[in-house]
mmCIF file of C-alpha atoms in Angstrom:
data_model
loop_
_atom_site.group_PDB
_atom_site.id
_atom_site.type_symbol
_atom_site.label_atom_id
_atom_site.label_comp_id
_atom_site.label_asym_id
_atom_site.label_seq_id
_atom_site.Cartn_x
_atom_site.Cartn_y
_atom_site.Cartn_z
ATOM 1 C CA UNK A 299 -0.011 -0.047 0.047
ATOM 2 C CA UNK A 300 1.000 3.681 -0.473
ATOM 3 C CA UNK A 301 -0.557 7.090 -0.144
ATOM 4 C CA UNK A 302 -2.743 8.813 -2.639
ATOM 5 C CA UNK A 303 -1.109 11.640 -4.608
ATOM 6 C CA UNK A 304 -4.204 13.582 -4.584
ATOM 7 C CA UNK A 305 -5.704 13.229 -1.075
ATOM 8 C CA UNK A 306 -2.994 11.207 0.777
ATOM 9 C CA UNK A 307 -5.409 8.369 1.778
ATOM 10 C CA UNK A 308 -4.471 4.788 1.371
ATOM 11 C CA UNK A 309 -4.019 3.406 -2.184
ATOM 12 C CA UNK A 310 -4.706 -0.434 -2.361
ATOM 13 C CA UNK A 311 -2.966 -2.413 -5.068
ATOM 14 C CA UNK A 312 -5.041 -4.484 -7.349
ATOM 15 C CA UNK A 313 -2.420 -5.608 -10.008
ATOM 16 C CA UNK A 314 1.385 -5.999 -10.283
ATOM 17 C CA UNK A 315 2.947 -6.328 -13.825
ATOM 18 C CA UNK A 316 6.431 -6.947 -12.374
ATOM 19 C CA UNK A 317 9.575 -5.154 -12.941
ATOM 20 C CA UNK A 318 9.545 -2.942 -16.071
ATOM 21 C CA UNK A 319 11.890 -0.650 -18.055
ATOM 22 C CA UNK A 320 10.964 2.896 -19.270
ATOM 23 C CA UNK A 321 8.695 2.517 -22.048
ATOM 24 C CA UNK A 322 10.672 4.977 -24.356
ATOM 25 C CA UNK A 323 14.108 4.029 -23.274
ATOM 26 C CA UNK A 324 15.289 2.157 -26.474
ATOM 27 C CA UNK A 325 18.801 0.548 -26.277
ATOM 28 C CA UNK A 326 21.618 0.261 -28.758
ATOM 29 C CA UNK A 327 22.648 -3.314 -29.609
ATOM 30 C CA UNK A 328 25.659 -3.010 -27.615
ATOM 31 C CA UNK A 329 23.662 -2.037 -24.470
ATOM 32 C CA UNK A 330 21.569 -5.353 -24.607
ATOM 33 C CA UNK A 331 23.932 -7.150 -22.044
ATOM 34 C CA UNK A 332 24.194 -4.149 -19.695
ATOM 35 C CA UNK A 333 22.440 -4.958 -16.584
ATOM 36 C CA UNK A 334 22.073 -1.244 -15.697
ATOM 37 C CA UNK A 335 18.964 -0.905 -17.648
ATOM 38 C CA UNK A 336 16.607 1.023 -15.313
ATOM 39 C CA UNK A 337 13.513 -0.871 -14.103
ATOM 40 C CA UNK A 338 10.806 -0.321 -11.563
ATOM 41 C CA UNK A 339 7.875 -2.181 -10.186
ATOM 42 C CA UNK A 340 4.885 -1.528 -12.507
ATOM 43 C CA UNK A 341 1.934 -1.930 -9.986
ATOM 44 C CA UNK A 342 -1.332 -0.176 -10.006
ATOM 45 C CA UNK A 343 -3.950 0.629 -7.254
ATOM 46 C CA UNK A 344 -6.938 2.551 -6.291
ATOM 47 C CA UNK A 345 -7.403 5.266 -3.559
ATOM 48 C CA UNK A 346 -9.790 4.070 -0.799
ATOM 49 C CA UNK A 347 -11.038 7.684 -0.441
ATOM 50 C CA UNK A 348 -11.122 9.671 -3.612
ATOM 51 C CA UNK A 349 -11.026 6.677 -5.980
ATOM 52 C CA UNK A 350 -8.162 7.849 -8.058
ATOM 53 C CA UNK A 351 -6.519 4.938 -9.926
ATOM 54 C CA UNK A 352 -2.664 5.430 -9.959
ATOM 55 C CA UNK A 353 0.607 3.784 -10.182
ATOM 56 C CA UNK A 354 2.254 2.749 -6.815
ATOM 57 C CA UNK A 355 5.838 3.634 -7.894
ATOM 58 C CA UNK A 356 6.956 6.792 -9.365
ATOM 59 C CA UNK A 357 9.482 7.195 -12.134
ATOM 60 C CA UNK A 358 11.557 10.381 -11.839
ATOM 61 C CA UNK A 359 10.059 12.612 -14.760
ATOM 62 C CA UNK A 360 13.454 13.765 -15.884
ATOM 63 C CA UNK A 361 14.018 10.155 -16.964
ATOM 64 C CA UNK A 362 10.935 10.133 -19.105
ATOM 65 C CA UNK A 363 10.833 13.706 -20.401
ATOM 66 C CA UNK A 364 13.922 14.265 -22.440
ATOM 67 C CA UNK A 365 14.893 15.957 -25.848
ATOM 68 C CA UNK A 366 14.996 12.583 -27.526
ATOM 69 C CA UNK A 367 11.358 11.717 -26.664
ATOM 70 C CA UNK A 368 10.388 9.537 -29.794
ATOM 71 C CA UNK A 369 6.583 10.019 -30.123
ATOM 72 C CA UNK A 370 5.284 12.781 -32.380
ATOM 73 C CA UNK A 371 1.392 13.561 -32.744
ATOM 74 C CA UNK A 372 1.851 14.900 -36.201
ATOM 75 C CA UNK A 373 2.975 11.514 -37.561
ATOM 76 C CA UNK A 374 -0.619 10.237 -37.308
ATOM 77 C CA UNK A 375 -3.150 11.717 -39.640
ATOM 78 C CA UNK A 376 -5.911 10.857 -37.247
ATOM 79 C CA UNK A 377 -4.315 12.611 -34.324
ATOM 80 C CA UNK A 378 -3.175 15.619 -36.467
ATOM 81 C CA UNK A 379 -6.716 16.215 -37.484
ATOM 82 C CA UNK A 380 -7.906 15.707 -33.866
ATOM 83 C CA UNK A 381 -5.698 18.506 -32.471
ATOM 84 C CA UNK A 382 -6.432 20.742 -35.305
ATOM 85 C CA UNK A 383 -10.187 20.395 -34.663
ATOM 86 C CA UNK A 384 -9.522 20.954 -30.848
ATOM 87 C CA UNK A 385 -7.707 24.224 -31.566
ATOM 88 C CA UNK A 386 -10.458 25.363 -33.923
ATOM 89 C CA UNK A 387 -12.935 24.565 -31.221
ATOM 90 C CA UNK A 388 -11.119 26.714 -28.721
ATOM 91 C CA UNK A 389 -10.685 29.495 -31.336
ATOM 92 C CA UNK A 390 -14.495 29.577 -31.809
ATOM 93 C CA UNK A 391 -15.622 29.397 -28.213
ATOM 94 C CA UNK A 392 -12.991 30.408 -25.784
ATOM 95 C CA UNK A 393 -10.498 32.434 -27.697
ATOM 96 C CA UNK A 394 -12.874 34.898 -29.496
ATOM 97 C CA UNK A 395 -12.458 37.894 -27.165
ATOM 98 C CA UNK A 396 -10.067 40.796 -27.279
ATOM 99 C CA UNK A 397 -6.403 39.602 -27.351
ATOM 100 C CA UNK A 398 -6.877 36.066 -26.037
ATOM 101 C CA UNK A 399 -4.134 33.894 -24.708
ATOM 102 C CA UNK A 400 -3.778 30.085 -24.732
ATOM 103 C CA UNK A 401 -1.193 28.066 -22.891
ATOM 104 C CA UNK A 402 -0.585 24.370 -23.390
ATOM 105 C CA UNK A 403 1.168 22.020 -20.831
ATOM 106 C CA UNK A 404 3.275 19.538 -22.797
ATOM 107 C CA UNK A 405 2.519 20.315 -26.462
ATOM 108 C CA UNK A 406 4.487 17.320 -28.034
ATOM 109 C CA UNK A 407 5.515 18.609 -31.368
ATOM 110 C CA UNK A 408 3.259 21.695 -31.273
ATOM 111 C CA UNK A 409 0.427 20.404 -33.612
ATOM 112 C CA UNK A 410 -2.397 22.126 -31.570
ATOM 113 C CA UNK A 411 -0.646 25.430 -30.974
ATOM 114 C CA UNK A 412 0.211 25.755 -34.618
ATOM 115 C CA UNK A 413 -3.246 26.188 -35.513
ATOM 116 C CA UNK A 414 -3.736 28.763 -32.809
ATOM 117 C CA UNK A 415 -0.677 30.623 -33.940
ATOM 118 C CA UNK A 416 -1.700 30.630 -37.451
ATOM 119 C CA UNK A 417 -4.955 32.240 -36.409
ATOM 120 C CA UNK A 418 -2.870 35.012 -34.931
ATOM 121 C CA UNK A 419 -3.810 34.299 -31.271
ATOM 122 C CA UNK A 420 -1.194 34.644 -28.533
ATOM 123 C CA UNK A 421 0.096 31.299 -27.350
ATOM 124 C CA UNK A 422 2.700 29.672 -25.179
ATOM 125 C CA UNK A 423 3.728 25.983 -24.689
ATOM 126 C CA UNK A 424 5.250 24.649 -21.288
ATOM 127 C CA UNK A 425 7.510 22.084 -22.882
ATOM 128 C CA UNK A 426 10.708 21.064 -21.268
ATOM 129 C CA UNK A 427 11.936 18.960 -24.237
ATOM 130 C CA UNK A 428 11.653 21.923 -26.647
ATOM 131 C CA UNK A 429 9.598 22.294 -29.666
ATOM 132 C CA UNK A 430 9.999 24.361 -33.023
ATOM 133 C CA UNK A 431 7.471 26.611 -34.562
ATOM 134 C CA UNK A 432 5.532 27.768 -31.389
ATOM 135 C CA UNK A 433 6.405 29.973 -28.550
ATOM 136 C CA UNK A 434 7.938 27.707 -25.847
ATOM 137 C CA UNK A 435 8.641 28.064 -22.131
ATOM 138 C CA UNK A 436 11.302 25.586 -21.551
ATOM 139 C CA UNK A 437 10.234 24.387 -18.017
ATOM 140 C CA UNK A 438 7.832 22.074 -16.312
ATOM 141 C CA UNK A 439 4.542 23.500 -15.559
ATOM 142 C CA UNK A 440 4.198 24.492 -11.883
ATOM 143 C CA UNK A 441 3.132 27.529 -9.864
ATOM 144 C CA UNK A 442 6.500 29.166 -10.157
ATOM 145 C CA UNK A 443 6.494 28.874 -13.969
ATOM 146 C CA UNK A 444 2.957 29.990 -14.168
ATOM 147 C CA UNK A 445 3.664 33.074 -12.174
ATOM 148 C CA UNK A 446 6.450 33.947 -14.366
ATOM 149 C CA UNK A 447 4.435 33.557 -17.543
ATOM 150 C CA UNK A 448 1.383 35.474 -16.156
ATOM 151 C CA UNK A 449 3.809 38.432 -15.184
ATOM 152 C CA UNK A 450 4.965 38.599 -18.861
ATOM 153 C CA UNK A 451 1.848 37.436 -20.751
ATOM 154 C CA UNK A 452 -1.155 38.057 -18.422
ATOM 155 C CA UNK A 453 -3.801 35.460 -17.562
ATOM 156 C CA UNK A 454 -4.670 32.493 -19.956
ATOM 157 C CA UNK A 455 -8.155 32.126 -21.265
ATOM 158 C CA UNK A 456 -7.500 28.419 -22.052
ATOM 159 C CA UNK A 457 -4.834 26.112 -20.428
ATOM 160 C CA UNK A 458 -4.942 22.954 -22.342
ATOM 161 C CA UNK A 459 -3.106 19.517 -22.021
ATOM 162 C CA UNK A 460 -3.388 16.339 -24.071
ATOM 163 C CA UNK A 461 -2.103 13.030 -22.575
ATOM 164 C CA UNK A 462 0.072 14.944 -20.210
ATOM 165 C CA UNK A 463 -1.748 15.574 -16.924
ATOM 166 C CA UNK A 464 -2.110 11.832 -16.290
ATOM 167 C CA UNK A 465 1.698 11.672 -16.598
ATOM 168 C CA UNK A 466 2.443 13.957 -13.692
ATOM 169 C CA UNK A 467 2.574 12.329 -10.138
ATOM 170 C CA UNK A 468 2.756 15.783 -8.414
ATOM 171 C CA UNK A 469 -0.542 16.694 -9.724
ATOM 172 C CA UNK A 470 -1.055 19.264 -6.984
ATOM 173 C CA UNK A 471 1.810 21.353 -8.458
ATOM 174 C CA UNK A 472 -0.265 21.419 -11.776
ATOM 175 C CA UNK A 473 -3.486 22.697 -10.191
ATOM 176 C CA UNK A 474 -1.391 25.184 -8.344
ATOM 177 C CA UNK A 475 0.049 26.361 -11.567
ATOM 178 C CA UNK A 476 -3.404 26.533 -13.111
ATOM 179 C CA UNK A 477 -4.561 28.836 -10.205
ATOM 180 C CA UNK A 478 -1.748 31.156 -10.851
ATOM 181 C CA UNK A 479 -2.208 31.437 -14.610
ATOM 182 C CA UNK A 480 -5.922 30.925 -15.480
ATOM 183 C CA UNK A 481 -8.183 33.942 -16.034
ATOM 184 C CA UNK A 482 -11.164 34.273 -13.750
ATOM 185 C CA UNK A 483 -13.443 33.062 -16.482
ATOM 186 C CA UNK A 484 -10.954 30.788 -18.195
ATOM 187 C CA UNK A 485 -10.994 26.947 -18.541
ATOM 188 C CA UNK A 486 -8.548 24.230 -17.958
ATOM 189 C CA UNK A 487 -8.941 21.520 -20.418
ATOM 190 C CA UNK A 488 -7.211 18.150 -20.528
ATOM 191 C CA UNK A 489 -7.851 14.849 -22.271
ATOM 192 C CA UNK A 490 -6.462 11.626 -21.147
ATOM 193 C CA UNK A 491 -7.069 7.935 -21.241
ATOM 194 C CA UNK A 492 -10.459 6.958 -19.578
ATOM 195 C CA UNK A 493 -10.144 4.178 -16.946
ATOM 196 C CA UNK A 494 -13.488 2.728 -17.957
ATOM 197 C CA UNK A 495 -12.303 2.228 -21.467
ATOM 198 C CA UNK A 496 -9.228 0.481 -20.244
ATOM 199 C CA UNK A 497 -11.484 -1.839 -18.169
ATOM 200 C CA UNK A 498 -13.885 -2.522 -21.034
ATOM 201 C CA UNK A 499 -11.229 -3.080 -23.627
ATOM 202 C CA UNK A 500 -8.851 -4.740 -21.275
ATOM 203 C CA UNK A 501 -6.350 -2.433 -22.758
ATOM 204 C CA UNK A 502 -3.786 -3.025 -20.023
ATOM 205 C CA UNK A 503 -0.900 -1.829 -22.346
ATOM 206 C CA UNK A 504 -1.973 1.707 -21.566
ATOM 207 C CA UNK A 505 -0.535 1.188 -18.123
ATOM 208 C CA UNK A 506 3.135 2.006 -18.219
ATOM 209 C CA UNK A 507 5.510 4.437 -16.641
ATOM 210 C CA UNK A 508 4.530 7.681 -18.413
ATOM 211 C CA UNK A 509 0.915 7.168 -17.315
ATOM 212 C CA UNK A 510 0.738 7.635 -13.571
ATOM 213 C CA UNK A 511 -2.975 8.448 -13.035
ATOM 214 C CA UNK A 512 -5.973 6.657 -14.773
ATOM 215 C CA UNK A 513 -8.797 9.159 -14.590
ATOM 216 C CA UNK A 514 -12.582 8.703 -13.972
ATOM 217 C CA UNK A 515 -15.172 11.327 -13.852
ATOM 218 C CA UNK A 516 -15.658 10.812 -10.063
ATOM 219 C CA UNK A 517 -11.923 11.018 -9.296
ATOM 220 C CA UNK A 518 -11.435 14.155 -11.430
ATOM 221 C CA UNK A 519 -14.397 15.939 -9.838
ATOM 222 C CA UNK A 520 -12.831 15.227 -6.334
ATOM 223 C CA UNK A 521 -9.532 16.481 -7.717
ATOM 224 C CA UNK A 522 -11.070 19.696 -9.005
ATOM 225 C CA UNK A 523 -12.905 20.516 -5.841
ATOM 226 C CA UNK A 524 -9.889 19.554 -3.657
ATOM 227 C CA UNK A 525 -7.842 22.332 -5.404
ATOM 228 C CA UNK A 526 -10.663 24.996 -5.528
ATOM 229 C CA UNK A 527 -11.998 24.223 -9.045
ATOM 230 C CA UNK A 528 -15.132 22.705 -10.530
ATOM 231 C CA UNK A 529 -15.748 19.966 -13.133
ATOM 232 C CA UNK A 530 -17.692 21.878 -15.687
ATOM 233 C CA UNK A 531 -18.008 19.475 -18.663
ATOM 234 C CA UNK A 532 -16.862 16.184 -19.862
ATOM 235 C CA UNK A 533 -16.718 14.890 -23.494
ATOM 236 C CA UNK A 534 -15.877 11.364 -24.731
ATOM 237 C CA UNK A 535 -13.204 11.056 -27.442
ATOM 238 C CA UNK A 536 -12.588 8.159 -29.617
ATOM 239 C CA UNK A 537 -8.801 8.566 -29.896
ATOM 240 C CA UNK A 538 -6.073 6.544 -28.356
ATOM 241 C CA UNK A 539 -8.579 3.646 -27.408
ATOM 242 C CA UNK A 540 -11.037 6.013 -25.627
ATOM 243 C CA UNK A 541 -10.356 9.190 -23.675
ATOM 244 C CA UNK A 542 -12.297 11.828 -21.902
ATOM 245 C CA UNK A 543 -11.816 15.556 -22.232
ATOM 246 C CA UNK A 544 -12.400 17.290 -18.882
ATOM 247 C CA UNK A 545 -13.095 20.990 -18.547
ATOM 248 C CA UNK A 546 -12.375 22.545 -15.188
ATOM 249 C CA UNK A 547 -13.339 26.182 -14.261
ATOM 250 C CA UNK A 548 -12.983 28.347 -11.139
ATOM 251 C CA UNK A 549 -15.740 27.269 -8.600
ATOM 252 C CA UNK A 550 -19.043 29.012 -9.432
ATOM 253 C CA UNK A 551 -17.880 30.434 -12.689
ATOM 254 C CA UNK A 552 -19.634 27.959 -15.109
ATOM 255 C CA UNK A 553 -22.633 25.817 -14.564
ATOM 256 C CA UNK A 554 -21.680 22.096 -15.096
ATOM 257 C CA UNK A 555 -23.286 20.612 -18.072
ATOM 258 C CA UNK A 556 -25.639 17.572 -17.946
ATOM 259 C CA UNK A 557 -22.910 15.432 -19.330
ATOM 260 C CA UNK A 558 -20.975 15.568 -15.925
ATOM 261 C CA UNK A 559 -23.884 14.077 -13.892
ATOM 262 C CA UNK A 560 -24.582 11.560 -16.606
ATOM 263 C CA UNK A 561 -20.985 10.214 -16.612
ATOM 264 C CA UNK A 562 -20.900 10.100 -12.739
ATOM 265 C CA UNK A 563 -24.155 8.287 -12.510
ATOM 266 C CA UNK A 564 -22.947 5.864 -15.177
ATOM 267 C CA UNK A 565 -19.749 5.150 -13.055
ATOM 268 C CA UNK A 566 -21.671 4.722 -9.929
ATOM 269 C CA UNK A 567 -24.147 2.211 -11.518
ATOM 270 C CA UNK A 568 -21.292 0.002 -12.612
ATOM 271 C CA UNK A 569 -19.088 0.451 -9.575
ATOM 272 C CA UNK A 570 -16.293 1.334 -11.834
ATOM 273 C CA UNK A 571 -13.461 1.232 -9.240
ATOM 274 C CA UNK A 572 -15.022 -1.378 -6.969
ATOM 275 C CA UNK A 573 -13.468 -4.635 -5.979
ATOM 276 C CA UNK A 574 -15.663 -6.776 -8.280
ATOM 277 C CA UNK A 575 -14.872 -4.731 -11.380
ATOM 278 C CA UNK A 576 -11.141 -4.624 -10.664
ATOM 279 C CA UNK A 577 -10.984 -8.380 -10.031
ATOM 280 C CA UNK A 578 -12.683 -9.119 -13.251
ATOM 281 C CA UNK A 579 -10.215 -6.782 -15.060
ATOM 282 C CA UNK A 580 -7.127 -8.412 -13.563
ATOM 283 C CA UNK A 581 -8.432 -11.852 -14.547
ATOM 284 C CA UNK A 582 -8.947 -10.555 -18.048
ATOM 285 C CA UNK A 583 -5.477 -9.324 -18.172
ATOM 286 C CA UNK A 584 -3.906 -12.672 -17.076
ATOM 287 C CA UNK A 585 -6.119 -14.367 -19.630
ATOM 288 C CA UNK A 586 -4.932 -12.206 -22.454
ATOM 289 C CA UNK A 587 -1.240 -12.937 -21.548
ATOM 290 C CA UNK A 588 -1.946 -16.739 -21.652
ATOM 291 C CA UNK A 589 -3.826 -16.557 -24.894
ATOM 292 C CA UNK A 590 -1.370 -14.283 -26.644
ATOM 293 C CA UNK A 591 1.751 -16.455 -25.559
ATOM 294 C CA UNK A 592 -0.150 -19.610 -26.592
ATOM 295 C CA UNK A 593 -0.866 -18.226 -30.067
ATOM 296 C CA UNK A 594 2.551 -16.862 -30.665
ATOM 297 C CA UNK A 595 4.225 -20.118 -29.507
ATOM 298 C CA UNK A 596 1.876 -22.234 -31.703
ATOM 299 C CA UNK A 597 2.420 -20.179 -34.801
ATOM 300 C CA UNK A 598 6.122 -20.303 -34.260
ATOM 301 C CA UNK A 599 6.161 -24.067 -33.848
ATOM 302 C CA UNK A 600 4.175 -24.391 -37.115
ATOM 303 C CA UNK A 601 6.995 -22.338 -38.898
ATOM 304 C CA UNK A 602 5.144 -19.157 -39.299
ATOM 305 C CA UNK A 603 6.954 -15.764 -39.329
ATOM 306 C CA UNK A 604 5.578 -13.113 -37.056
ATOM 307 C CA UNK A 605 6.854 -9.556 -36.754
ATOM 308 C CA UNK A 606 5.790 -6.761 -34.643
ATOM 309 C CA UNK A 607 4.181 -3.587 -36.054
ATOM 310 C CA UNK A 608 4.850 -0.273 -34.186
ATOM 311 C CA UNK A 609 7.333 0.022 -31.364
ATOM 312 C CA UNK A 610 4.854 2.043 -29.234
ATOM 313 C CA UNK A 611 5.209 2.823 -25.531
ATOM 314 C CA UNK A 612 2.319 0.429 -25.037
ATOM 315 C CA UNK A 613 4.257 -2.326 -26.509
ATOM 316 C CA UNK A 614 6.758 -2.234 -23.676
ATOM 317 C CA UNK A 615 4.048 -3.284 -21.157
ATOM 318 C CA UNK A 616 2.848 -6.142 -23.532
ATOM 319 C CA UNK A 617 6.238 -7.570 -24.292
ATOM 320 C CA UNK A 618 7.629 -7.327 -20.789
ATOM 321 C CA UNK A 619 4.594 -8.484 -18.898
ATOM 322 C CA UNK A 620 3.962 -11.425 -21.341
ATOM 323 C CA UNK A 621 7.586 -12.213 -21.810
ATOM 324 C CA UNK A 622 7.753 -11.746 -25.501
ATOM 325 C CA UNK A 623 11.145 -11.574 -26.898
ATOM 326 C CA UNK A 624 13.004 -11.953 -30.179
ATOM 327 C CA UNK A 625 12.468 -15.752 -30.126
ATOM 328 C CA UNK A 626 8.677 -15.183 -30.746
ATOM 329 C CA UNK A 627 8.779 -11.773 -32.445
ATOM 330 C CA UNK A 628 12.224 -11.403 -34.351
ATOM 331 C CA UNK A 629 11.832 -7.687 -34.984
ATOM 332 C CA UNK A 630 9.280 -4.910 -34.822
ATOM 333 C CA UNK A 631 8.918 -2.261 -37.578
ATOM 334 C CA UNK A 632 8.463 1.376 -36.787
ATOM 335 C CA UNK A 633 8.406 4.613 -38.823
ATOM 336 C CA UNK A 634 10.302 6.743 -36.248
ATOM 337 C CA UNK A 635 13.922 7.088 -37.402
ATOM 338 C CA UNK A 636 15.354 7.583 -33.852
ATOM 339 C CA UNK A 637 13.940 4.038 -32.949
ATOM 340 C CA UNK A 638 15.316 2.203 -36.035
ATOM 341 C CA UNK A 639 18.304 0.158 -35.367
ATOM 342 C CA UNK A 640 17.693 0.079 -31.641
ATOM 343 C CA UNK A 641 16.227 -2.478 -29.307
ATOM 344 C CA UNK A 642 13.016 -2.181 -27.525
ATOM 345 C CA UNK A 643 13.142 -1.568 -23.770
ATOM 346 C CA UNK A 644 13.462 -4.705 -21.636
ATOM 347 C CA UNK A 645 12.542 -7.195 -24.280
ATOM 348 C CA UNK A 646 15.386 -6.175 -26.628
ATOM 349 C CA UNK A 647 13.498 -6.835 -29.853
ATOM 350 C CA UNK A 648 15.287 -5.165 -32.808
ATOM 351 C CA UNK A 649 13.423 -2.329 -34.346
ATOM 352 C CA UNK A 650 13.578 -1.984 -38.223
ATOM 353 C CA UNK A 651 12.230 0.516 -40.734
ATOM 354 C CA UNK A 652 8.931 -0.178 -42.517
ATOM 355 C CA UNK A 653 10.967 -1.299 -45.653
ATOM 356 C CA UNK A 654 11.830 -4.470 -43.621
ATOM 357 C CA UNK A 655 8.113 -5.228 -43.370
ATOM 358 C CA UNK A 656 7.168 -4.686 -46.882
ATOM 359 C CA UNK A 657 10.305 -6.150 -48.528
ATOM 360 C CA UNK A 658 9.367 -9.683 -47.199
ATOM 361 C CA UNK A 659 5.956 -9.778 -45.758
ATOM 362 C CA UNK A 660 5.655 -12.043 -42.650
ATOM 363 C CA UNK A 661 2.714 -14.586 -42.226
ATOM 364 C CA UNK A 662 1.555 -12.558 -39.170
ATOM 365 C CA UNK A 663 1.951 -9.000 -37.811
ATOM 366 C CA UNK A 664 1.468 -8.254 -34.115
ATOM 367 C CA UNK A 665 -0.196 -4.909 -34.028
ATOM 368 C CA UNK A 666 1.016 -2.856 -30.971
ATOM 369 C CA UNK A 667 -0.594 0.129 -32.319
ATOM 370 C CA UNK A 668 -4.205 -1.296 -32.036
ATOM 371 C CA UNK A 669 -5.628 2.099 -31.310
ATOM 372 C CA UNK A 670 -4.617 3.125 -34.887
ATOM 373 C CA UNK A 671 -5.696 -0.313 -36.435
ATOM 374 C CA UNK A 672 -8.055 1.264 -39.086
ATOM 375 C CA UNK A 673 -5.379 3.764 -40.072
ATOM 376 C CA UNK A 674 -2.648 1.127 -40.239
ATOM 377 C CA UNK A 675 -4.525 -1.491 -41.933
ATOM 378 C CA UNK A 676 -5.594 0.910 -44.694
ATOM 379 C CA UNK A 677 -2.022 1.951 -45.211
ATOM 380 C CA UNK A 678 -0.983 -1.795 -45.388
ATOM 381 C CA UNK A 679 -3.305 -3.296 -47.900
ATOM 382 C CA UNK A 680 -0.347 -4.970 -49.572
ATOM 383 C CA UNK A 681 0.299 -7.022 -46.529
ATOM 384 C CA UNK A 682 -3.366 -8.431 -46.591
ATOM 385 C CA UNK A 683 -3.228 -8.877 -50.327
ATOM 386 C CA UNK A 684 -0.118 -11.012 -49.890
ATOM 387 C CA UNK A 685 -1.965 -13.285 -47.461
ATOM 388 C CA UNK A 686 -0.697 -11.632 -44.198
ATOM 389 C CA UNK A 687 -2.851 -11.613 -41.064
ATOM 390 C CA UNK A 688 -2.929 -9.156 -38.154
ATOM 391 C CA UNK A 689 -2.677 -10.387 -34.564
ATOM 392 C CA UNK A 690 -4.468 -8.055 -31.990
ATOM 393 C CA UNK A 691 -4.940 -8.498 -28.265
ATOM 394 C CA UNK A 692 -7.484 -5.800 -27.498
ATOM 395 C CA UNK A 693 -10.169 -6.427 -26.307
ATOM 396 C CA UNK A 694 -9.079 -10.097 -26.625
ATOM 397 C CA UNK A 695 -6.544 -12.040 -28.591
ATOM 398 C CA UNK A 696 -7.858 -12.508 -32.124
ATOM 399 C CA UNK A 697 -6.594 -12.762 -35.718
ATOM 400 C CA UNK A 698 -7.743 -10.218 -38.438
#
């Protein structure tokens, strides 16, 4: 047991994935035999008081956030369109006043703020790893950084974050920063994986070092009120396997939409973070590991060639929890140049460029980027035409 990073109550563990490496810490071939590869205990629990689902062991953020961070949102057509539409929505509803100002926490490659910039709206990214093309404050977001920016730029009408807030164990520092920077009538909007979708899809691979919190409507409402804000709206998003966009405002400034109570009622009815739900989830995770290993071993014994597709952060959880190595998946192909020629964290599976996939199609491809399945399969029509089949493990192990 440990203490909740929101309310300090007891966090009760409900699953332990074992010792895991950093999900984005790819190795050179020469480092494969180095026993100094960083590992931590990947275990997850739920707070007995505020019901926030969270990891039990924190990885120092300077190990995860670095200038060589390999994921870029713009590489996905679906995500690029998603963030452009998000920015356009802000421009139409929240950034339509005189001299508006938008700040983003962790802007990745700047895809959202580029649209804001092109509209002539003042903007700023809090991005310690640096990004080209948008105004950037090279610092982690907290109260001190927020005060500095407010002194120079004034209050923000919108503070936005995508797939970032769930990564920050010291979430109180984030809310303190929001309190410093947000305009009286401004909104703090963030979107992250929704725990209910993880449970329903058994998408356990969304649990890795960079995701510390797994939000629910109930937990976010508690979080907001605990730090003097109010949960004003929620919106379901189809991206990344199912997310929710939460809108927080200063207490009393905005009337919560009906969607908030609808979501809370739905979570209560299914007892989302209750022991029965969590026990069923853990049993489903264990079943998927067994089924996936059985399938890979059976196909390998039959002489079938299997390769991995997309060396995602999620794939680190799958390969290390399931014990999948080069003996079952000789290599994984990925479009990210910085990953090519490297070995995947922990499992040490070689990463090769897409040409290695198309030059000699395998019999099966294990799709780690299942949340982009439609986009990937449309792109790889040649694989299917050559008789290739996809292996997916969400919501269960199956062949397409």
